[in-house]
Amino acid sequence: MTALWTSDEIAEVTGGTASGSFEVTGVTFDSREVEPGELFIAMPGTVYDGHRFVEGAFAKGAAGAIVAQPVDGPHVLVDDAVAALEALGRASRERSRARIIGVTGSVGKTSTKEALAAALERSHPGKVHRSVKSYNNHTGVPLSLSRMPRDAEFAVLEMGMSNAGEIAALTRQVRPHVALVTAIAPAHIESLGSIEAIADAKGEIFEGLERDGVAIIPNDTPQRDRLVKAARRHADRIITFGTGDADVFAIHAVTAEGGGSLISASLLERELTLTISQRGEHWVSNALAVLAAVEAVGADVGLAGLALADLGGLKGRGERHRIDAEDGEILLVDESYNANPASMAATLKSLGEERGVQRRIAVLGTMRELGAHADALHAGLAPAVLSAKVDHLILIGAEMASLEAALAGQLPVDRVSDVDQATAALQSILRGGDAVLVKASNAVGLAKLVERVAGGVTCST
């Protein structure tokens, strides 16, 4: 395998000193993820110092390490491991000739990133790099950059934030040719204070655009004009996607047989009819954003459409589990990774559109980082729950008391304090024919419920 980095290159870009000559094929700062041949970066931590895990990383086959103190084994000694990671990311971006697409947004950025990478991979197999998981912060972005293969032709990199100014710093590292905002919603409103401030923070992604860069903006958000104004200062071209007078829009979008959507899309230079495998109107919007980006970088939109048809469920973001029970099949929809009011409403609507089910059950956990707006935004989910024809609702956390009150007397509601109690409550009522939606902010830990129920369901008869 071609070396991703040599020890001499690492030492040069980080200002460190190599203990000897070595080559690495990958980069990680999580010792649990180390693969043979990779570089392990011993990052300082608030709980554990990464130097404690260097020996274990070598035992798993790490070919070298970046460290801030001498260790046994091949390494590059630096003054600051965090600064070294950032330097490695900058050097990778500098040497790359890939077309870079940066993705941010309040809703759907990871799903859109995955779909976009799959769409580009269809026409350029083995030449597309992407952020993995949700590595989208001040350490995740330089890590993703440092992992970019020398010969990558495209890269899709996700950028997230909790506060103003964070995306501005990230986008200047990424320096995208295309900057895509998926949607604006009241995520992180606790720290930012208003939906307008959230739009401004997301709009920082345009500040890093390369010369002749393209900004891709959702047409259906009330903050559209605010985003356009921000983009005009940095972008050579602006493309909108969505409905109405958008540049890229769905002429028709209907539910496809077996789920998903059949879309006739008007793109910049052609029309395209495609099927997307993912369910829900929000995925129609995601697909239009993907097609806009594919067209913006000059890749094959026809092959991109085929990739969207084949896109499988994403863990924690709509992955569908079919569970065999004694009295029939149970559908478990895993949306456990994250939640905000917009994504909650969208996935509840999808639950309501499930065909051939006997009951609809929703397990909903707290939406975090809503601050003083939390009670109103949780209670505001009531119309979406009722429209989805939910038969039984399980709520997790004290913050969900306002939603419980808003639904009083309208359907059975169990409010519990933690995931263990939610799992027990769900298992006590499950039966064949149920469709179950599981969604909450990641910190709630609902992935544990999904693992337990999908791995060994206990059903009532």
Short mmCIF file of C-alpha atoms in Angstrom, two decimals, residues 81-285:
data_model
loop_
_atom_site.label_atom_id
_atom_site.label_comp_id
_atom_site.label_asym_id
_atom_site.label_seq_id
_atom_site.Cartn_x
_atom_site.Cartn_y
_atom_site.Cartn_z
CA ALA A 81 0.41 16.95 19.62
CA VAL A 82 -2.73 19.02 18.89
CA ALA A 83 -0.71 21.55 16.89
CA ALA A 84 1.02 18.67 15.11
CA LEU A 85 -2.33 17.20 14.05
CA GLU A 86 -3.42 20.58 12.71
CA ALA A 87 -0.14 20.96 10.82
CA LEU A 88 -0.54 17.49 9.31
CA GLY A 89 -4.05 18.39 8.17
CA ARG A 90 -2.89 21.66 6.59
CA ALA A 91 -0.03 19.91 4.78
CA SER A 92 -2.40 17.25 3.43
CA ARG A 93 -4.76 19.92 2.11
CA GLU A 94 -1.84 21.81 0.57
CA ARG A 95 -0.52 18.81 -1.35
CA SER A 96 -3.93 17.56 -2.50
CA ARG A 97 -5.31 18.16 -5.97
CA ALA A 98 -8.75 16.85 -4.99
CA ARG A 99 -11.95 18.82 -5.47
CA ILE A 100 -13.08 19.51 -1.91
CA ILE A 101 -16.71 19.78 -0.83
CA GLY A 102 -17.42 21.13 2.65
CA VAL A 103 -20.76 20.26 4.27
CA THR A 104 -22.47 21.85 7.25
CA GLY A 105 -26.01 22.48 8.46
CA SER A 106 -28.26 22.06 11.48
CA VAL A 107 -29.89 18.92 10.08
CA GLY A 108 -28.71 16.20 7.75
CA LYS A 109 -25.05 17.09 7.33
CA THR A 110 -23.67 13.63 8.10
CA SER A 111 -26.32 11.85 6.03
CA THR A 112 -25.77 14.25 3.12
CA LYS A 113 -22.00 13.83 3.43
CA GLU A 114 -22.34 10.05 3.23
CA ALA A 115 -24.76 10.23 0.30
CA LEU A 116 -22.54 12.68 -1.57
CA ALA A 117 -19.45 10.54 -1.09
CA ALA A 118 -21.37 7.50 -2.38
CA ALA A 119 -22.61 9.50 -5.37
CA LEU A 120 -19.08 10.57 -6.34
CA GLU A 121 -17.66 7.12 -5.65
CA ARG A 122 -19.99 5.66 -8.31
CA SER A 123 -18.19 7.58 -11.08
CA HIS A 124 -14.72 7.74 -9.45
CA PRO A 125 -14.28 4.44 -7.57
CA GLY A 126 -11.48 4.45 -5.03
CA LYS A 127 -10.78 8.15 -5.54
CA VAL A 128 -13.23 9.71 -3.04
CA HIS A 129 -12.23 10.61 0.51
CA ARG A 130 -14.70 11.57 3.23
CA SER A 131 -14.93 12.33 6.93
CA VAL A 132 -15.85 9.21 8.87
CA LYS A 133 -18.43 9.13 11.63
CA SER A 134 -19.10 12.73 12.66
CA TYR A 135 -15.48 13.85 12.81
CA ASN A 136 -16.44 17.47 12.23
CA ASN A 137 -14.89 19.54 15.05
CA HIS A 138 -11.54 21.16 15.87
CA THR A 139 -9.82 17.77 16.09
CA GLY A 140 -12.01 15.73 13.74
CA VAL A 141 -11.53 18.03 10.74
CA PRO A 142 -7.70 18.06 10.78
CA LEU A 143 -7.77 14.30 11.38
CA SER A 144 -10.00 13.85 8.31
CA LEU A 145 -7.69 16.07 6.28
CA SER A 146 -4.57 14.22 7.43
CA ARG A 147 -6.12 10.94 6.26
CA MET A 148 -6.78 12.16 2.72
CA PRO A 149 -4.99 9.90 0.21
CA ARG A 150 -2.39 11.52 -2.02
CA ASP A 151 -4.30 10.55 -5.16
CA ALA A 152 -7.84 11.47 -4.02
CA GLU A 153 -9.84 13.21 -6.74
CA PHE A 154 -12.71 14.29 -4.47
CA ALA A 155 -13.10 14.81 -0.75
CA VAL A 156 -16.31 15.41 1.21
CA LEU A 157 -15.61 16.92 4.62
CA GLU A 158 -18.16 17.69 7.32
CA MET A 159 -17.93 20.73 9.58
CA GLY A 160 -19.94 21.22 12.77
CA MET A 161 -20.12 23.80 15.52
CA SER A 162 -21.53 24.67 18.91
CA ASN A 163 -20.55 28.33 18.94
CA ALA A 164 -19.96 31.19 16.55
CA GLY A 165 -16.51 31.29 14.97
CA GLU A 166 -15.90 27.54 15.02
CA ILE A 167 -16.84 26.85 11.41
CA ALA A 168 -14.84 29.89 10.29
CA ALA A 169 -11.73 28.26 11.75
CA LEU A 170 -12.53 24.86 10.24
CA THR A 171 -13.36 26.08 6.74
CA ARG A 172 -10.03 27.87 6.51
CA GLN A 173 -8.36 24.50 7.07
CA VAL A 174 -10.59 22.67 4.60
CA ARG A 175 -10.56 25.42 1.90
CA PRO A 176 -13.47 23.89 -0.01
CA HIS A 177 -14.18 24.38 -3.69
CA VAL A 178 -17.86 23.84 -2.91
CA ALA A 179 -19.52 24.79 0.40
CA LEU A 180 -22.91 23.21 1.10
CA VAL A 181 -25.39 24.15 3.84
CA THR A 182 -28.06 21.45 4.24
CA ALA A 183 -30.63 23.22 6.44
CA ILE A 184 -31.04 25.69 9.30
CA ALA A 185 -32.85 24.62 12.48
CA PRO A 186 -32.73 25.51 16.20
CA ALA A 187 -29.86 23.18 17.08
CA HIS A 188 -27.32 24.83 19.45
CA ILE A 189 -29.77 27.67 20.07
CA GLU A 190 -28.77 27.53 23.76
CA SER A 191 -25.33 28.94 23.00
CA LEU A 192 -26.19 31.03 19.94
CA GLY A 193 -29.45 32.58 21.12
CA SER A 194 -31.45 32.83 17.90
CA ILE A 195 -32.12 31.07 14.61
CA GLU A 196 -30.54 34.03 12.80
CA ALA A 197 -27.32 33.59 14.76
CA ILE A 198 -27.35 29.89 13.87
CA ALA A 199 -27.65 30.78 10.18
CA ASP A 200 -24.76 33.22 10.51
CA ALA A 201 -22.60 30.57 12.19
CA LYS A 202 -23.36 28.02 9.47
CA GLY A 203 -22.73 30.66 6.82
CA GLU A 204 -19.15 30.95 8.04
CA ILE A 205 -18.41 27.94 5.81
CA PHE A 206 -18.31 30.26 2.80
CA GLU A 207 -15.37 32.20 4.27
CA GLY A 208 -12.96 29.41 3.37
CA LEU A 209 -14.06 28.98 -0.25
CA GLU A 210 -11.32 28.72 -2.82
CA ARG A 211 -11.22 31.12 -5.72
CA ASP A 212 -14.12 30.42 -8.13
CA GLY A 213 -15.84 28.58 -5.29
CA VAL A 214 -19.49 27.55 -5.28
CA ALA A 215 -21.98 28.02 -2.43
CA ILE A 216 -24.97 25.66 -2.24
CA ILE A 217 -27.86 26.95 -0.13
CA PRO A 218 -31.29 25.57 0.92
CA ASN A 219 -34.02 27.59 -0.79
CA ASP A 220 -36.79 26.68 1.64
CA THR A 221 -35.31 28.03 4.86
CA PRO A 222 -36.52 31.43 6.13
CA GLN A 223 -32.82 32.27 6.45
CA ARG A 224 -32.19 31.80 2.72
CA ASP A 225 -31.51 35.47 2.00
CA ARG A 226 -29.23 35.72 5.03
CA LEU A 227 -27.17 32.79 3.73
CA VAL A 228 -27.11 34.21 0.20
CA LYS A 229 -25.81 37.53 1.52
CA ALA A 230 -23.04 35.74 3.43
CA ALA A 231 -22.15 33.64 0.37
CA ARG A 232 -21.94 36.62 -1.99
CA ARG A 233 -18.91 37.92 -0.12
CA HIS A 234 -16.90 34.80 -0.89
CA ALA A 235 -18.49 32.63 -3.61
CA ASP A 236 -18.11 32.99 -7.36
CA ARG A 237 -21.43 31.19 -7.88
CA ILE A 238 -24.47 30.44 -5.69
CA ILE A 239 -26.78 27.48 -6.28
CA THR A 240 -30.03 27.04 -4.37
CA PHE A 241 -31.88 23.75 -3.95
CA GLY A 242 -35.40 22.91 -2.80
CA THR A 243 -38.77 24.11 -4.03
CA GLY A 244 -40.19 27.32 -5.46
CA ASP A 245 -37.67 29.28 -7.52
CA ALA A 246 -34.68 27.14 -6.52
CA ASP A 247 -31.97 26.47 -9.10
CA VAL A 248 -32.18 22.73 -8.40
CA PHE A 249 -35.68 21.55 -7.54
CA ALA A 250 -38.03 18.57 -7.60
CA ILE A 251 -40.55 18.81 -10.42
CA HIS A 252 -42.34 15.84 -8.91
CA ALA A 253 -41.62 13.74 -5.82
CA VAL A 254 -43.83 10.82 -4.83
CA THR A 255 -43.46 7.87 -2.51
CA ALA A 256 -41.84 4.98 -4.34
CA GLU A 257 -43.02 1.40 -4.11
CA GLY A 258 -41.32 -0.18 -1.13
CA GLY A 259 -40.45 3.18 0.44
CA GLY A 260 -38.16 6.00 -0.52
CA SER A 261 -39.12 8.53 -3.18
CA LEU A 262 -39.37 8.76 -6.94
CA ILE A 263 -38.12 12.18 -7.98
CA SER A 264 -38.08 14.12 -11.22
CA ALA A 265 -35.44 16.77 -10.62
CA SER A 266 -34.60 19.88 -12.58
CA LEU A 267 -30.86 20.42 -12.36
CA LEU A 268 -28.73 23.23 -13.77
CA GLU A 269 -28.18 21.65 -17.17
CA ARG A 270 -30.63 18.75 -17.42
CA GLU A 271 -33.56 16.96 -15.90
CA LEU A 272 -33.14 13.66 -14.11
CA THR A 273 -35.59 11.06 -12.86
CA LEU A 274 -34.31 8.94 -10.01
CA THR A 275 -35.37 6.84 -7.06
CA ILE A 276 -33.86 7.39 -3.62
CA SER A 277 -33.89 4.56 -1.12
CA GLN A 278 -34.18 6.72 1.98
CA ARG A 279 -37.62 7.60 3.33
CA GLY A 280 -39.06 11.02 4.10
CA GLU A 281 -39.37 14.47 2.55
CA HIS A 282 -36.14 15.54 4.24
CA TRP A 283 -34.32 12.98 2.12
CA VAL A 284 -35.77 14.54 -1.03
CA SER A 285 -34.08 17.76 0.06
#
